[in-house]
PDB file of C-alpha atoms in Angstrom:
ATOM      1  CA  UNK A 107      77.605 -23.276 137.121  1.00 31.00           C
ATOM      2  CA  UNK A 108      75.410 -21.215 134.782  1.00 32.00           C
ATOM      3  CA  UNK A 109      72.221 -19.878 136.345  1.00 37.00           C
ATOM      4  CA  UNK A 110      69.063 -20.802 134.463  1.00 37.00           C
ATOM      5  CA  UNK A 111      67.041 -17.897 133.145  1.00 37.00           C
ATOM      6  CA  UNK A 112      64.072 -18.696 135.365  1.00 41.00           C
ATOM      7  CA  UNK A 113      66.110 -19.165 138.544  1.00 44.00           C
ATOM      8  CA  UNK A 114      66.104 -16.330 141.082  1.00 48.00           C
ATOM      9  CA  UNK A 115      69.267 -14.252 141.330  1.00 50.00           C
ATOM     10  CA  UNK A 116      71.511 -14.919 144.342  1.00 53.00           C
ATOM     11  CA  UNK A 117      70.563 -12.798 147.354  1.00 55.00           C
ATOM     12  CA  UNK A 118      73.661 -10.606 147.106  1.00 82.00           C
ATOM     13  CA  UNK A 119      73.084  -9.889 143.423  1.00 89.00           C
ATOM     14  CA  UNK A 120      69.412  -9.109 144.012  1.00 90.00           C
ATOM     15  CA  UNK A 121      70.236  -6.812 146.926  1.00 94.00           C
ATOM     16  CA  UNK A 122      72.758  -4.872 144.855  1.00 94.00           C
ATOM     17  CA  UNK A 123      70.289  -4.571 141.990  1.00 94.00           C
ATOM     18  CA  UNK A 124      67.633  -3.191 144.312  1.00 96.00           C
ATOM     19  CA  UNK A 125      70.106  -0.832 145.997  1.00 96.00           C
ATOM     20  CA  UNK A 126      71.239   0.477 142.602  1.00 96.00           C
ATOM     21  CA  UNK A 127      67.618   1.036 141.576  1.00 96.00           C
ATOM     22  CA  UNK A 128      66.756   3.018 144.711  1.00 97.00           C
ATOM     23  CA  UNK A 129      70.028   4.962 144.550  1.00 97.00           C
ATOM     24  CA  UNK A 130      69.216   5.995 140.976  1.00 96.00           C
ATOM     25  CA  UNK A 131      65.768   7.169 142.086  1.00 96.00           C
ATOM     26  CA  UNK A 132      67.255   9.223 144.915  1.00 97.00           C
ATOM     27  CA  UNK A 133      69.915  10.832 142.721  1.00 96.00           C
ATOM     28  CA  UNK A 134      67.328  11.617 140.026  1.00 95.00           C
ATOM     29  CA  UNK A 135      65.146  13.388 142.579  1.00 94.00           C
ATOM     30  CA  UNK A 136      62.326  10.847 142.298  1.00 95.00           C
ATOM     31  CA  UNK A 137      62.721  10.065 146.016  1.00 96.00           C
ATOM     32  CA  UNK A 138      63.338  13.241 147.991  1.00 94.00           C
ATOM     33  CA  UNK A 139      64.909  13.532 151.452  1.00 95.00           C
ATOM     34  CA  UNK A 140      62.447  12.521 154.148  1.00 94.00           C
ATOM     35  CA  UNK A 141      60.487  10.191 151.864  1.00 96.00           C
ATOM     36  CA  UNK A 142      59.545   6.935 153.543  1.00 96.00           C
ATOM     37  CA  UNK A 143      60.610   3.772 151.712  1.00 95.00           C
ATOM     38  CA  UNK A 144      58.190   0.932 152.413  1.00 93.00           C
ATOM     39  CA  UNK A 145      59.800  -2.474 152.088  1.00 91.00           C
ATOM     40  CA  UNK A 146      56.645  -4.236 150.962  1.00 92.00           C
ATOM     41  CA  UNK A 147      55.967  -1.656 148.250  1.00 93.00           C
ATOM     42  CA  UNK A 148      59.552  -1.882 147.014  1.00 93.00           C
ATOM     43  CA  UNK A 149      59.456  -5.686 146.997  1.00 92.00           C
ATOM     44  CA  UNK A 150      56.263  -5.657 144.923  1.00 93.00           C
ATOM     45  CA  UNK A 151      57.614  -3.024 142.529  1.00 92.00           C
ATOM     46  CA  UNK A 152      60.773  -5.022 141.828  1.00 92.00           C
ATOM     47  CA  UNK A 153      59.262  -8.514 142.149  1.00 91.00           C
ATOM     48  CA  UNK A 154      61.646  -9.341 144.966  1.00 91.00           C
ATOM     49  CA  UNK A 155      61.352 -10.952 148.371  1.00 90.00           C
ATOM     50  CA  UNK A 156      61.721  -8.918 151.561  1.00 90.00           C
ATOM     51  CA  UNK A 157      65.156 -10.343 152.424  1.00 92.00           C
ATOM     52  CA  UNK A 158      67.111  -8.736 149.531  1.00 94.00           C
ATOM     53  CA  UNK A 159      65.070  -5.540 150.001  1.00 95.00           C
ATOM     54  CA  UNK A 160      66.178  -5.334 153.646  1.00 93.00           C
ATOM     55  CA  UNK A 161      69.780  -5.977 152.643  1.00 95.00           C
ATOM     56  CA  UNK A 162      69.544  -3.333 149.895  1.00 96.00           C
ATOM     57  CA  UNK A 163      68.351  -0.778 152.436  1.00 96.00           C
ATOM     58  CA  UNK A 164      71.310  -1.622 154.668  1.00 95.00           C
ATOM     59  CA  UNK A 165      73.625  -1.059 151.700  1.00 96.00           C
ATOM     60  CA  UNK A 166      72.008   2.332 151.123  1.00 97.00           C
ATOM     61  CA  UNK A 167      72.271   3.168 154.820  1.00 96.00           C
ATOM     62  CA  UNK A 168      76.000   2.488 154.676  1.00 95.00           C
ATOM     63  CA  UNK A 169      76.184   4.820 151.673  1.00 95.00           C
ATOM     64  CA  UNK A 170      74.403   7.537 153.644  1.00 96.00           C
ATOM     65  CA  UNK A 171      71.393   7.659 151.327  1.00 97.00           C
ATOM     66  CA  UNK A 172      68.871   5.955 153.612  1.00 97.00           C
ATOM     67  CA  UNK A 173      68.234   6.246 157.344  1.00 96.00           C
ATOM     68  CA  UNK A 174      66.902   3.128 159.100  1.00 95.00           C
ATOM     69  CA  UNK A 175      64.968   3.304 162.361  1.00 90.00           C
ATOM     70  CA  UNK A 176      64.496   0.069 164.281  1.00 83.00           C
ATOM     71  CA  UNK A 177      60.879  -1.115 164.194  1.00 78.00           C
ATOM     72  CA  UNK A 178      59.872   2.045 162.326  1.00 84.00           C
ATOM     73  CA  UNK A 179      61.149   1.735 158.775  1.00 90.00           C
ATOM     74  CA  UNK A 180      63.408   3.474 156.265  1.00 95.00           C
ATOM     75  CA  UNK A 181      63.535   7.034 155.012  1.00 96.00           C
ATOM     76  CA  UNK A 182      65.626   8.838 152.415  1.00 97.00           C
ATOM     77  CA  UNK A 183      68.285  10.654 154.426  1.00 96.00           C
ATOM     78  CA  UNK A 184      67.734  14.352 155.043  1.00 95.00           C
ATOM     79  CA  UNK A 185      70.638  16.750 155.663  1.00 95.00           C
ATOM     80  CA  UNK A 186      70.378  20.069 157.431  1.00 94.00           C
ATOM     81  CA  UNK A 187      72.410  23.092 156.368  1.00 94.00           C
ATOM     82  CA  UNK A 188      75.230  22.318 158.786  1.00 95.00           C
ATOM     83  CA  UNK A 189      75.480  18.706 157.569  1.00 95.00           C
ATOM     84  CA  UNK A 190      75.728  19.884 153.965  1.00 95.00           C
ATOM     85  CA  UNK A 191      78.298  22.544 154.809  1.00 95.00           C
ATOM     86  CA  UNK A 192      80.470  19.964 156.535  1.00 97.00           C
ATOM     87  CA  UNK A 193      80.213  17.674 153.511  1.00 97.00           C
ATOM     88  CA  UNK A 194      81.487  20.458 151.276  1.00 97.00           C
ATOM     89  CA  UNK A 195      84.268  21.330 153.714  1.00 97.00           C
ATOM     90  CA  UNK A 196      85.441  17.724 153.580  1.00 97.00           C
ATOM     91  CA  UNK A 197      85.255  17.780 149.774  1.00 97.00           C
ATOM     92  CA  UNK A 198      87.377  20.931 149.662  1.00 97.00           C
ATOM     93  CA  UNK A 199      90.139  19.144 151.507  1.00 96.00           C
ATOM     94  CA  UNK A 200      90.123  15.643 150.076  1.00 97.00           C
ATOM     95  CA  UNK A 201      88.787  15.942 146.533  1.00 98.00           C
ATOM     96  CA  UNK A 202      91.959  17.716 145.334  1.00 98.00           C
ATOM     97  CA  UNK A 203      93.885  14.679 146.623  1.00 97.00           C
ATOM     98  CA  UNK A 204      91.901  12.457 144.277  1.00 97.00           C
ATOM     99  CA  UNK A 205      92.583  14.856 141.426  1.00 98.00           C
ATOM    100  CA  UNK A 206      96.315  14.769 142.243  1.00 97.00           C
ATOM    101  CA  UNK A 207      96.269  10.971 142.006  1.00 96.00           C
ATOM    102  CA  UNK A 208      94.607  10.987 138.590  1.00 98.00           C
ATOM    103  CA  UNK A 209      95.811  14.150 136.830  1.00 98.00           C
ATOM    104  CA  UNK A 210      99.284  12.978 135.717  1.00 97.00           C
ATOM    105  CA  UNK A 211      97.698   9.952 134.026  1.00 98.00           C
ATOM    106  CA  UNK A 212      95.069  11.814 131.990  1.00 98.00           C
ATOM    107  CA  UNK A 213      95.448  11.154 128.271  1.00 98.00           C
ATOM    108  CA  UNK A 214      94.803  13.300 125.227  1.00 98.00           C
ATOM    109  CA  UNK A 215      91.549  11.364 124.812  1.00 98.00           C
ATOM    110  CA  UNK A 216      90.549  12.191 128.395  1.00 98.00           C
ATOM    111  CA  UNK A 217      91.213  15.888 127.806  1.00 98.00           C
ATOM    112  CA  UNK A 218      89.208  15.799 124.584  1.00 98.00           C
ATOM    113  CA  UNK A 219      86.353  14.173 126.509  1.00 98.00           C
ATOM    114  CA  UNK A 220      86.521  16.955 129.100  1.00 98.00           C
ATOM    115  CA  UNK A 221      86.262  19.526 126.318  1.00 98.00           C
ATOM    116  CA  UNK A 222      83.233  17.746 124.860  1.00 98.00           C
ATOM    117  CA  UNK A 223      81.535  17.576 128.247  1.00 98.00           C
ATOM    118  CA  UNK A 224      82.138  21.257 128.902  1.00 98.00           C
ATOM    119  CA  UNK A 225      80.716  22.202 125.500  1.00 98.00           C
ATOM    120  CA  UNK A 226      77.623  20.147 126.358  1.00 98.00           C
ATOM    121  CA  UNK A 227      77.347  21.882 129.741  1.00 96.00           C
ATOM    122  CA  UNK A 228      77.512  25.280 128.078  1.00 95.00           C
ATOM    123  CA  UNK A 229      74.865  24.217 125.570  1.00 95.00           C
ATOM    124  CA  UNK A 230      72.141  23.172 128.006  1.00 93.00           C
ATOM    125  CA  UNK A 231      69.647  25.125 130.090  1.00 91.00           C
ATOM    126  CA  UNK A 232      68.244  21.977 131.697  1.00 94.00           C
ATOM    127  CA  UNK A 233      69.243  21.577 135.350  1.00 93.00           C
ATOM    128  CA  UNK A 234      68.917  17.779 135.321  1.00 94.00           C
ATOM    129  CA  UNK A 235      71.154  17.471 132.276  1.00 96.00           C
ATOM    130  CA  UNK A 236      73.616  19.900 133.831  1.00 95.00           C
ATOM    131  CA  UNK A 237      73.836  17.778 136.996  1.00 96.00           C
ATOM    132  CA  UNK A 238      74.582  14.643 134.964  1.00 96.00           C
ATOM    133  CA  UNK A 239      77.171  16.356 132.762  1.00 97.00           C
ATOM    134  CA  UNK A 240      78.836  18.169 135.657  1.00 97.00           C
ATOM    135  CA  UNK A 241      79.253  14.897 137.504  1.00 97.00           C
ATOM    136  CA  UNK A 242      80.651  13.203 134.387  1.00 98.00           C
ATOM    137  CA  UNK A 243      83.154  16.015 133.892  1.00 98.00           C
ATOM    138  CA  UNK A 244      84.548  15.901 137.421  1.00 98.00           C
ATOM    139  CA  UNK A 245      84.688  12.127 137.612  1.00 98.00           C
ATOM    140  CA  UNK A 246      86.456  12.004 134.257  1.00 98.00           C
ATOM    141  CA  UNK A 247      89.251  14.010 135.877  1.00 98.00           C
ATOM    142  CA  UNK A 248      89.421  11.393 138.665  1.00 98.00           C
ATOM    143  CA  UNK A 249      89.154   8.266 136.532  1.00 97.00           C
ATOM    144  CA  UNK A 250      92.804   7.198 136.814  1.00 97.00           C
ATOM    145  CA  UNK A 251      93.070   7.535 140.588  1.00 96.00           C
ATOM    146  CA  UNK A 252      93.877   4.277 142.347  1.00 93.00           C
ATOM    147  CA  UNK A 253      92.534   5.241 145.738  1.00 93.00           C
ATOM    148  CA  UNK A 254      89.463   3.133 146.422  1.00 93.00           C
ATOM    149  CA  UNK A 255      88.780   4.400 149.945  1.00 94.00           C
ATOM    150  CA  UNK A 256      89.088   8.021 148.849  1.00 96.00           C
ATOM    151  CA  UNK A 257      86.787   7.376 145.878  1.00 96.00           C
ATOM    152  CA  UNK A 258      84.195   5.759 148.170  1.00 95.00           C
ATOM    153  CA  UNK A 259      84.229   8.715 150.583  1.00 96.00           C
ATOM    154  CA  UNK A 260      83.885  11.292 147.818  1.00 97.00           C
ATOM    155  CA  UNK A 261      81.152   9.346 146.009  1.00 96.00           C
ATOM    156  CA  UNK A 262      79.196   9.282 149.276  1.00 96.00           C
ATOM    157  CA  UNK A 263      79.576  13.048 149.682  1.00 97.00           C
ATOM    158  CA  UNK A 264      78.431  13.662 146.110  1.00 97.00           C
ATOM    159  CA  UNK A 265      75.446  11.333 146.486  1.00 97.00           C
ATOM    160  CA  UNK A 266      74.197  12.576 149.850  1.00 97.00           C
ATOM    161  CA  UNK A 267      74.307  16.237 148.769  1.00 96.00           C
ATOM    162  CA  UNK A 268      72.764  15.680 145.322  1.00 95.00           C
ATOM    163  CA  UNK A 269      69.262  16.835 146.315  1.00 94.00           C
ATOM    164  CA  UNK A 270      70.565  20.113 147.732  1.00 93.00           C
ATOM    165  CA  UNK A 271      72.819  20.735 144.735  1.00 92.00           C
ATOM    166  CA  UNK A 272      69.771  20.244 142.494  1.00 93.00           C
ATOM    167  CA  UNK A 273      67.573  22.599 144.545  1.00 91.00           C
ATOM    168  CA  UNK A 274      70.279  25.253 144.637  1.00 89.00           C
ATOM    169  CA  UNK A 275      70.929  24.914 140.891  1.00 89.00           C
ATOM    170  CA  UNK A 276      67.249  25.504 140.160  1.00 88.00           C
ATOM    171  CA  UNK A 277      67.411  28.742 142.164  1.00 86.00           C
ATOM    172  CA  UNK A 278      70.720  30.109 140.948  1.00 81.00           C
ATOM    173  CA  UNK A 279      71.625  28.244 137.756  1.00 76.00           C
ATOM    174  CA  UNK A 280      71.362  31.149 135.306  1.00 75.00           C
ATOM    175  CA  UNK A 281      73.226  33.550 137.575  1.00 79.00           C
ATOM    176  CA  UNK A 282      76.028  31.055 138.256  1.00 83.00           C
ATOM    177  CA  UNK A 283      76.471  29.619 134.764  1.00 86.00           C
ATOM    178  CA  UNK A 284      79.286  31.852 133.620  1.00 92.00           C
ATOM    179  CA  UNK A 285      81.190  31.265 136.878  1.00 93.00           C
ATOM    180  CA  UNK A 286      80.845  27.494 136.643  1.00 94.00           C
ATOM    181  CA  UNK A 287      81.872  27.522 132.986  1.00 95.00           C
ATOM    182  CA  UNK A 288      84.900  29.703 133.722  1.00 96.00           C
ATOM    183  CA  UNK A 289      86.052  27.472 136.586  1.00 97.00           C
ATOM    184  CA  UNK A 290      85.607  24.325 134.509  1.00 98.00           C
ATOM    185  CA  UNK A 291      87.627  25.885 131.691  1.00 98.00           C
ATOM    186  CA  UNK A 292      90.386  26.901 134.122  1.00 98.00           C
ATOM    187  CA  UNK A 293      90.455  23.371 135.527  1.00 98.00           C
ATOM    188  CA  UNK A 294      90.676  21.757 132.091  1.00 98.00           C
ATOM    189  CA  UNK A 295      93.415  24.143 130.989  1.00 98.00           C
ATOM    190  CA  UNK A 296      95.487  23.468 134.106  1.00 98.00           C
ATOM    191  CA  UNK A 297      95.173  19.728 133.459  1.00 98.00           C
ATOM    192  CA  UNK A 298      96.139  20.221 129.824  1.00 98.00           C
ATOM    193  CA  UNK A 299      99.178  22.222 130.939  1.00 98.00           C
ATOM    194  CA  UNK A 300     100.163  19.502 133.387  1.00 97.00           C
ATOM    195  CA  UNK A 301      99.947  22.008 136.242  1.00 98.00           C
ATOM    196  CA  UNK A 302      98.530  19.762 138.941  1.00 98.00           C
ATOM    197  CA  UNK A 303      98.919  22.304 141.740  1.00 98.00           C
ATOM    198  CA  UNK A 304      96.932  24.894 139.785  1.00 98.00           C
ATOM    199  CA  UNK A 305      94.264  22.295 138.987  1.00 98.00           C
ATOM    200  CA  UNK A 306      93.984  21.500 142.704  1.00 98.00           C
ATOM    201  CA  UNK A 307      93.631  25.194 143.548  1.00 98.00           C
ATOM    202  CA  UNK A 308      90.909  25.699 140.954  1.00 98.00           C
ATOM    203  CA  UNK A 309      89.013  22.631 142.179  1.00 98.00           C
ATOM    204  CA  UNK A 310      89.232  23.701 145.810  1.00 98.00           C
ATOM    205  CA  UNK A 311      87.966  27.187 144.877  1.00 97.00           C
ATOM    206  CA  UNK A 312      85.168  25.639 142.798  1.00 96.00           C
ATOM    207  CA  UNK A 313      83.901  23.522 145.703  1.00 96.00           C
ATOM    208  CA  UNK A 314      84.324  26.303 148.279  1.00 96.00           C
ATOM    209  CA  UNK A 315      82.343  28.790 146.211  1.00 93.00           C
ATOM    210  CA  UNK A 316      79.406  26.398 146.003  1.00 91.00           C
ATOM    211  CA  UNK A 317      79.560  25.857 149.770  1.00 93.00           C
ATOM    212  CA  UNK A 318      79.563  29.600 150.465  1.00 92.00           C
ATOM    213  CA  UNK A 319      76.697  30.228 148.056  1.00 90.00           C
ATOM    214  CA  UNK A 320      74.648  27.427 149.609  1.00 89.00           C
ATOM    215  CA  UNK A 321      74.963  29.181 152.966  1.00 88.00           C
ATOM    216  CA  UNK A 322      72.996  32.091 151.490  1.00 87.00           C
ATOM    217  CA  UNK A 323      70.054  29.844 150.591  1.00 89.00           C
ATOM    218  CA  UNK A 324      68.688  28.198 153.771  1.00 89.00           C
ATOM    219  CA  UNK A 325      65.404  27.623 151.940  1.00 89.00           C
ATOM    220  CA  UNK A 326      67.102  24.779 150.073  1.00 88.00           C
ATOM    221  CA  UNK A 327      67.148  22.810 153.341  1.00 88.00           C
ATOM    222  CA  UNK A 328      63.577  23.508 154.392  1.00 79.00           C
ATOM    223  CA  UNK A 329      61.952  22.268 151.175  1.00 60.00           C
TER     224      UNK A 329
END
């Protein structure tokens, strides 16, 4: 049955739409960790009832982006330095598994796309654009993996650490650019060569280096 244009969307569809909207705001830095999310304000902003808003917040809680407190409300999740370090330690161990699933299936078009993304990364000084392009590059390398649970875990780790990656990039972006570019180029070349083990090693090193450098900047977690 086709839904009429003036009929409200089903609750599940509305909840997902609201969750996607808030997730985009969090990842873009418009809602920072510790920010309170008021259900009534969100319902008014999106012309929605409170029921799909509540369900959307539960979806975001499951994704680790929102923390709900009974009878108190919802806040954008805040990580401390130890939480973030653990997230990166998990990424070091499991993200290469996702790469291993996808790498043998990458096409010439995929590799050309990786080259284009890396050129764009090297051409920008804007941290926000870098974060978008960097994410596109890495997830292009994973696009052929058929491992839904692994994808869900890694997406959660990327999303929940986005604020801290942004803050760190603003502090150290210029100093780290050549290292990031070199590691990306090594990763792309290993994938082009079909050397999956080398690609895994480069990726693990890439994630570990960011984790170690974050340890030297505790101010990122107090802002």
